[in-house]
CSV table of C-alpha atoms and ligand atoms in Angstrom, one decimal:
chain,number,residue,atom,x,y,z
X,11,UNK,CA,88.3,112.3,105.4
X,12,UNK,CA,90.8,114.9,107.3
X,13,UNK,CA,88.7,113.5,110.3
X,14,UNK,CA,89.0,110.3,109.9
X,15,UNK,CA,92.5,110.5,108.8
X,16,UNK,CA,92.8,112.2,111.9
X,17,UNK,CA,91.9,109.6,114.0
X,18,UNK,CA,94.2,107.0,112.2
X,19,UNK,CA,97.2,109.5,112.8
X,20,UNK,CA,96.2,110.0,116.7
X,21,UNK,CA,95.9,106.6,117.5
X,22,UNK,CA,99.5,105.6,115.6
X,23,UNK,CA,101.0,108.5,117.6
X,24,UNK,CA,100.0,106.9,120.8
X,25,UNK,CA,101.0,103.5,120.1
X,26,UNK,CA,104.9,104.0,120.7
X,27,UNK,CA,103.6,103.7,124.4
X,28,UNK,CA,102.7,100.0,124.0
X,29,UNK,CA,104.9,98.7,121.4
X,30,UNK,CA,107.7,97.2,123.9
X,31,UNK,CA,109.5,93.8,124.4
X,32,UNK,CA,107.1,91.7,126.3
X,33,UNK,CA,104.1,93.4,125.1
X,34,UNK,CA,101.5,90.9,122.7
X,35,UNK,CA,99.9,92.0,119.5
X,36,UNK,CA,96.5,91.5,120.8
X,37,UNK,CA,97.5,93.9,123.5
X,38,UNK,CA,98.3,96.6,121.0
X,39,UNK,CA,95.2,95.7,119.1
X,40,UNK,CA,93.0,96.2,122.5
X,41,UNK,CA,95.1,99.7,123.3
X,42,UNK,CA,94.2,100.7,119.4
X,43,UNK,CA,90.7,99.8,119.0
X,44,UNK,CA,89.6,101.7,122.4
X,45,UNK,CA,91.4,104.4,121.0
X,46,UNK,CA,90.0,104.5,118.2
X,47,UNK,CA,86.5,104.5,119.4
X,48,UNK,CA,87.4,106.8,122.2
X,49,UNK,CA,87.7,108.9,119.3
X,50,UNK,CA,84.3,108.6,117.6
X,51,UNK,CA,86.1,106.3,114.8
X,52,UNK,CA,85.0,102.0,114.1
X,53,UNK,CA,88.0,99.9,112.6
X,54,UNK,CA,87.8,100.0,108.7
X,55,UNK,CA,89.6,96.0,109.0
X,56,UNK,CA,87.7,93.9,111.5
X,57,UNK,CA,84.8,92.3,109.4
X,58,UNK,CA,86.4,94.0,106.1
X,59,UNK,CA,86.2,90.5,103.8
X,60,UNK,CA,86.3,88.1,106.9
X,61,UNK,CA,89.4,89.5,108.7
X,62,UNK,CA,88.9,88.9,112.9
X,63,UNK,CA,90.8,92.1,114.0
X,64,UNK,CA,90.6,95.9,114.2
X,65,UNK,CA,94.3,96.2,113.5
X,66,UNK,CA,96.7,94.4,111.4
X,67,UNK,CA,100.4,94.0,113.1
X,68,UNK,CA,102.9,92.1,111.0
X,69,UNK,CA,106.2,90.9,113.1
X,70,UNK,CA,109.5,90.9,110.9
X,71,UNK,CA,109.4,88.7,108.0
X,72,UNK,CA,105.3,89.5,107.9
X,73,UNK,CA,104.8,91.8,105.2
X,74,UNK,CA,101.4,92.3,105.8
X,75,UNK,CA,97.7,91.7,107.1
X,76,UNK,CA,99.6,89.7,110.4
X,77,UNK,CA,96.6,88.5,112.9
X,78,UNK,CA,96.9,90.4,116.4
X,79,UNK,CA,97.8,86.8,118.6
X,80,UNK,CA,99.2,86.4,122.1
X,81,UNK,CA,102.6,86.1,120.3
X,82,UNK,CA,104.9,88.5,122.5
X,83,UNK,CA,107.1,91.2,121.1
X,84,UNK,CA,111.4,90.7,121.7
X,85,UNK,CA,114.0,93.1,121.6
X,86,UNK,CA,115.1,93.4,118.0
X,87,UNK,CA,111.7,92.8,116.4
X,88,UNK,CA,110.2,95.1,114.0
X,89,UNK,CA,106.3,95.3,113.8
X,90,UNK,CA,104.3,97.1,111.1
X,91,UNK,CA,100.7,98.2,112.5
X,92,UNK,CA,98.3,98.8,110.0
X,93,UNK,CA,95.2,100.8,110.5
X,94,UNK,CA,92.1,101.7,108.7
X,95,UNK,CA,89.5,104.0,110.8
X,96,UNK,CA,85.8,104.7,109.3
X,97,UNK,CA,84.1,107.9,110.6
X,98,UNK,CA,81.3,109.6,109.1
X,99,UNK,CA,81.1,107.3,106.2
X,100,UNK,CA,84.6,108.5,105.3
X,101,UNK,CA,88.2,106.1,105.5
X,102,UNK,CA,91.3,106.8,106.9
X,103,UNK,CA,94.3,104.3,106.1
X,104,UNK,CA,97.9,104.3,107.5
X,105,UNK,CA,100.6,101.8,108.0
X,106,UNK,CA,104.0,102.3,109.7
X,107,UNK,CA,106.9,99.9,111.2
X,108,UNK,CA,107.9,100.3,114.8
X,109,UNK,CA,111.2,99.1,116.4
X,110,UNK,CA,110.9,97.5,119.1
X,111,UNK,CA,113.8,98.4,121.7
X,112,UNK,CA,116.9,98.2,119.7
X,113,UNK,CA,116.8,96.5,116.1
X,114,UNK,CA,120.0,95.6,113.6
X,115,UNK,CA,121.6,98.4,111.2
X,116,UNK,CA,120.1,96.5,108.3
X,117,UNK,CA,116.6,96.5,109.8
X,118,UNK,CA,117.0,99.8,110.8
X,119,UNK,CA,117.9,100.8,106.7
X,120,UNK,CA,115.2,98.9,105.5
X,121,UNK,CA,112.8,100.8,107.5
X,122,UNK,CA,114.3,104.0,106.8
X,123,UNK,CA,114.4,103.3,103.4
X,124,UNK,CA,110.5,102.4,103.1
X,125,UNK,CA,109.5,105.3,104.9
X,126,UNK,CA,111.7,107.5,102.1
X,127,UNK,CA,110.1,105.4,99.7
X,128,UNK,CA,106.8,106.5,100.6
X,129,UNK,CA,107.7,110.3,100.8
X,130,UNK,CA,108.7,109.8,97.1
X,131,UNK,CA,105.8,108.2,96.1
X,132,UNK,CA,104.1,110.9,97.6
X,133,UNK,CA,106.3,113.5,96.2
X,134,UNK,CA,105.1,112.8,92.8
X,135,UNK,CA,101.5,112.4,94.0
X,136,UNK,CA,100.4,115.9,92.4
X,137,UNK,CA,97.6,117.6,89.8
X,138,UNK,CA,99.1,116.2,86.1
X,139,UNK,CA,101.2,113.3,87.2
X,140,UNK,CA,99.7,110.3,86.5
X,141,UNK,CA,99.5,107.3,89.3
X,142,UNK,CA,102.3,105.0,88.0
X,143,UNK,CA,104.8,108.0,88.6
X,144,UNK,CA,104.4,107.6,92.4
X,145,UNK,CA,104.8,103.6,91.5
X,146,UNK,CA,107.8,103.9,89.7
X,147,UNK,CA,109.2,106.6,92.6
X,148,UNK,CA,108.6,104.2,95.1
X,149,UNK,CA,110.6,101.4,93.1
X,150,UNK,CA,113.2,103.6,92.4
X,151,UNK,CA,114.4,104.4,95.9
X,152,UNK,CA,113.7,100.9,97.8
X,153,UNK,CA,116.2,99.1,94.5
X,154,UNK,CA,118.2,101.6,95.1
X,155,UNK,CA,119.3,100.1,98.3
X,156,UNK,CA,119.0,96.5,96.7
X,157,UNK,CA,115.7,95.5,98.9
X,158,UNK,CA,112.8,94.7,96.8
X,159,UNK,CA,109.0,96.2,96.4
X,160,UNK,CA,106.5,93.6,97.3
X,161,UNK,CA,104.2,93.5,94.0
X,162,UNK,CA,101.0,91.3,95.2
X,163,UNK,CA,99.7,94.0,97.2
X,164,UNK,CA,99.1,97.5,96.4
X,165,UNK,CA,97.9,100.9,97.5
X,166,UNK,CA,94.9,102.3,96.2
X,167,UNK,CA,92.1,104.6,96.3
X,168,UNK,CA,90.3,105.6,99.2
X,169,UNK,CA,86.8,107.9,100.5
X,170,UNK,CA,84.1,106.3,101.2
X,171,UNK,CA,85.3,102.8,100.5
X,172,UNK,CA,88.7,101.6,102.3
X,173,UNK,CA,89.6,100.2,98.6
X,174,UNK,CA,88.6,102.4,95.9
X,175,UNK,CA,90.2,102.7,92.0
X,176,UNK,CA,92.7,103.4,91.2
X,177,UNK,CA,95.2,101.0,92.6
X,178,UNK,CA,98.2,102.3,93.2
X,179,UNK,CA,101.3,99.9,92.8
X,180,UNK,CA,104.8,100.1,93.7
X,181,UNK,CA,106.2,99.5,90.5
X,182,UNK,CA,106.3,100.3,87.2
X,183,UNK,CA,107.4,102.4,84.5
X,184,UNK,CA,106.5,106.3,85.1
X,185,UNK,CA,103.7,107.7,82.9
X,186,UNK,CA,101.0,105.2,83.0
X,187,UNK,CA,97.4,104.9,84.6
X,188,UNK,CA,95.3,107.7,84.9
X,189,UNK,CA,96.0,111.3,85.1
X,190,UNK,CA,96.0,112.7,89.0
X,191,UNK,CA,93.5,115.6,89.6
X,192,UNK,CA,92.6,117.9,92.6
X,193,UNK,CA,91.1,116.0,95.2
X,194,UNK,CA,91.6,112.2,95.1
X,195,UNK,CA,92.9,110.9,97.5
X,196,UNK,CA,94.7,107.6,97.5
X,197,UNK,CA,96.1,105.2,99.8
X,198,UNK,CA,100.2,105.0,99.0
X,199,UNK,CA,102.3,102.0,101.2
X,200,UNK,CA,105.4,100.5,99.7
X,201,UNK,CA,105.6,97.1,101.3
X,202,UNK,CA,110.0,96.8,100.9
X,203,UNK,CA,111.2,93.1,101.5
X,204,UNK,CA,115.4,93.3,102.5
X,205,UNK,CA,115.7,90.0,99.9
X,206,UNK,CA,113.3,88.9,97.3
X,207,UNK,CA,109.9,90.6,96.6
X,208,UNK,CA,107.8,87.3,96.5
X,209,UNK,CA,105.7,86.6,99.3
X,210,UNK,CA,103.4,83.3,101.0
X,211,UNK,CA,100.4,83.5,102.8
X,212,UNK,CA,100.1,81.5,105.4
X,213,UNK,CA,97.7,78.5,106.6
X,214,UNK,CA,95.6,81.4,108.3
X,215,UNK,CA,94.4,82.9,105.3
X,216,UNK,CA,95.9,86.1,105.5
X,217,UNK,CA,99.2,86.9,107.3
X,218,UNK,CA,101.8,87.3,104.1
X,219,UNK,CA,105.6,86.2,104.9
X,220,UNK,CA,108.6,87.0,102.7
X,221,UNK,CA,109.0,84.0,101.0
X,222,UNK,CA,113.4,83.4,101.9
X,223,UNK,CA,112.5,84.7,105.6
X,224,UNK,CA,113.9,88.1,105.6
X,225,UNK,CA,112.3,91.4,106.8
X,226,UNK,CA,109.7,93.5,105.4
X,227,UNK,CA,109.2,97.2,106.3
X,228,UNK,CA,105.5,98.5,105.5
X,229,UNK,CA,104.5,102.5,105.4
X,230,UNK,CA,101.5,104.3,104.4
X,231,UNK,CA,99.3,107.5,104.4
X,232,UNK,CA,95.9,108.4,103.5
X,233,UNK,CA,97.2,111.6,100.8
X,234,UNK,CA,94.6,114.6,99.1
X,235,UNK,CA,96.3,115.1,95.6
X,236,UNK,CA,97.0,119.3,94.9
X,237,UNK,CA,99.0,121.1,92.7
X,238,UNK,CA,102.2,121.5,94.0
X,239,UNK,CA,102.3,118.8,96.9
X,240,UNK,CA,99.6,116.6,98.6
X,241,UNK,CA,98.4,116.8,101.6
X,242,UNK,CA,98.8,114.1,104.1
X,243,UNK,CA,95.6,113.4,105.6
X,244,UNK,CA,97.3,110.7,108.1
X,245,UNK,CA,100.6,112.4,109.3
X,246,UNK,CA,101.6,112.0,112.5
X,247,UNK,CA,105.0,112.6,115.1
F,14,LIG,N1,96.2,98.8,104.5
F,14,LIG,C1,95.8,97.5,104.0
F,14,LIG,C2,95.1,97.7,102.8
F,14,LIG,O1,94.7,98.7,102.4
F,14,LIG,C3,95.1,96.8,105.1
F,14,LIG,C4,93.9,96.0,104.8
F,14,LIG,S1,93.7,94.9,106.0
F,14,LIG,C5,92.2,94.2,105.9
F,14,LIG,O2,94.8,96.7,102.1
F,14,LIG,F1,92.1,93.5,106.9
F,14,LIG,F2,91.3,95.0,105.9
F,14,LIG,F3,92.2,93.5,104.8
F,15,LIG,CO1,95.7,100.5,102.6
């Protein structure tokens, strides 16, 4: 899983060098999928339950599981890439939102805020806690700000499967679900929406849109649960 997690963190890393105006989503998705193989790694999306692409990349007021299209990126946009790499029978997952040249102060908070969002989720992830305490972290910070958790999707657990139990929500009360031990490893992304949590999918069967129009920010990491702090199998600069 460190390998594969590996792979997921290497290819994010090098995607700032094709997220820019002009650029199209099926460009990225081209740049990450030779990538990833270049690497040794197969996409854990394309195929997974019918969906066409290797990446997902979600523009703005997409939230999540946005089809890689010919659609070109403007100045101001904010695009979340979702990846999932499978190698050795083991899955990798991570999600983060790029800006794309320069973006608004409240787009700019709202991505700020999800990536904190995450950290605290994954704060809490540790031996004892049990999963909805990195839920209700997540919640805690992203209302802080008044932006919203999306609550139709959820992270989850991860190995040799992309989706394994438990799922991990963004919400909730603290001290529920079950009891975090040494070595899970989970799947934590707070999906934040800047005005209401609710969310459509569209006519393609799978791109998800905030529901009044407004952005969505979208972060993740493949985690280990330890005692004292987990490690992050996905991290990347
Ligand atoms: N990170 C998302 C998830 O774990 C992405 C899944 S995309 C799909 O659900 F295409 F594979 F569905
Ligand atoms: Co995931």
């Amino acid at each position: 899983m460190s390998q594969a997690g590996q792979i997921v963190a290497e290819v994010m890393r090098s995607l700032k060098e094709v997220i820019r105006v002009g650029a199209t989503t099926k460009e990225i998705e081209r740049f990450a999928d030779n990538q990833i193989r270049s690497l040794g790694g197969k996409s854990a999306f394309k195929g997974y339950r019918g969906y066409p692409s290797s990446i997902c990349a979600s523009i703005n007021e997409e939230v999540v599981h946005g089809i890689p299209s010919s659609k070109k990126l403007r100045e101001g946009d904010s695009i979340s890439i979702d990846l999932g790499v499978l190698h050795n029978g083991f899955f990798g997952d991570a999600a983060y939102t790029f800006p794309v040249g320069k973006i608004d102060e409240e787009t700019a908070l709202l991505m700020k805020v999800t990536e904190e969002a995450l950290y605290c989720g994954i704060d809490k992830a540790v031996v004892g806690n049990r999963v909805s305490d990195i839920s209700h972290a997540i919640q805690q910070h992203a209302e802080q700000y008044g932006f919203s958790v999306v609550k139709t999707f959820v992270g989850h657990g991860i190995g040799r499967q992309l989706h394994e139990e438990p799922q991990v929500p963004n919400f909730g009360p603290p001290g529920q679900g079950p009891r975090l031990r040494q070595g899970m490893t989970l799947a934590i992304e707070p999906m934040v929406n800047a005005g209401t949590f609710e969310v459509k999918v569209l006519e393609d069967g799978w791109t998800a849109v905030t529901a009044d129009g407004k952005r969505s920010a979208h972060f993740e990491h493949t985690v280990v649960i330890m005692p004292d702090r987990a490690r992050i199998l996905t991290k990347f600069n």
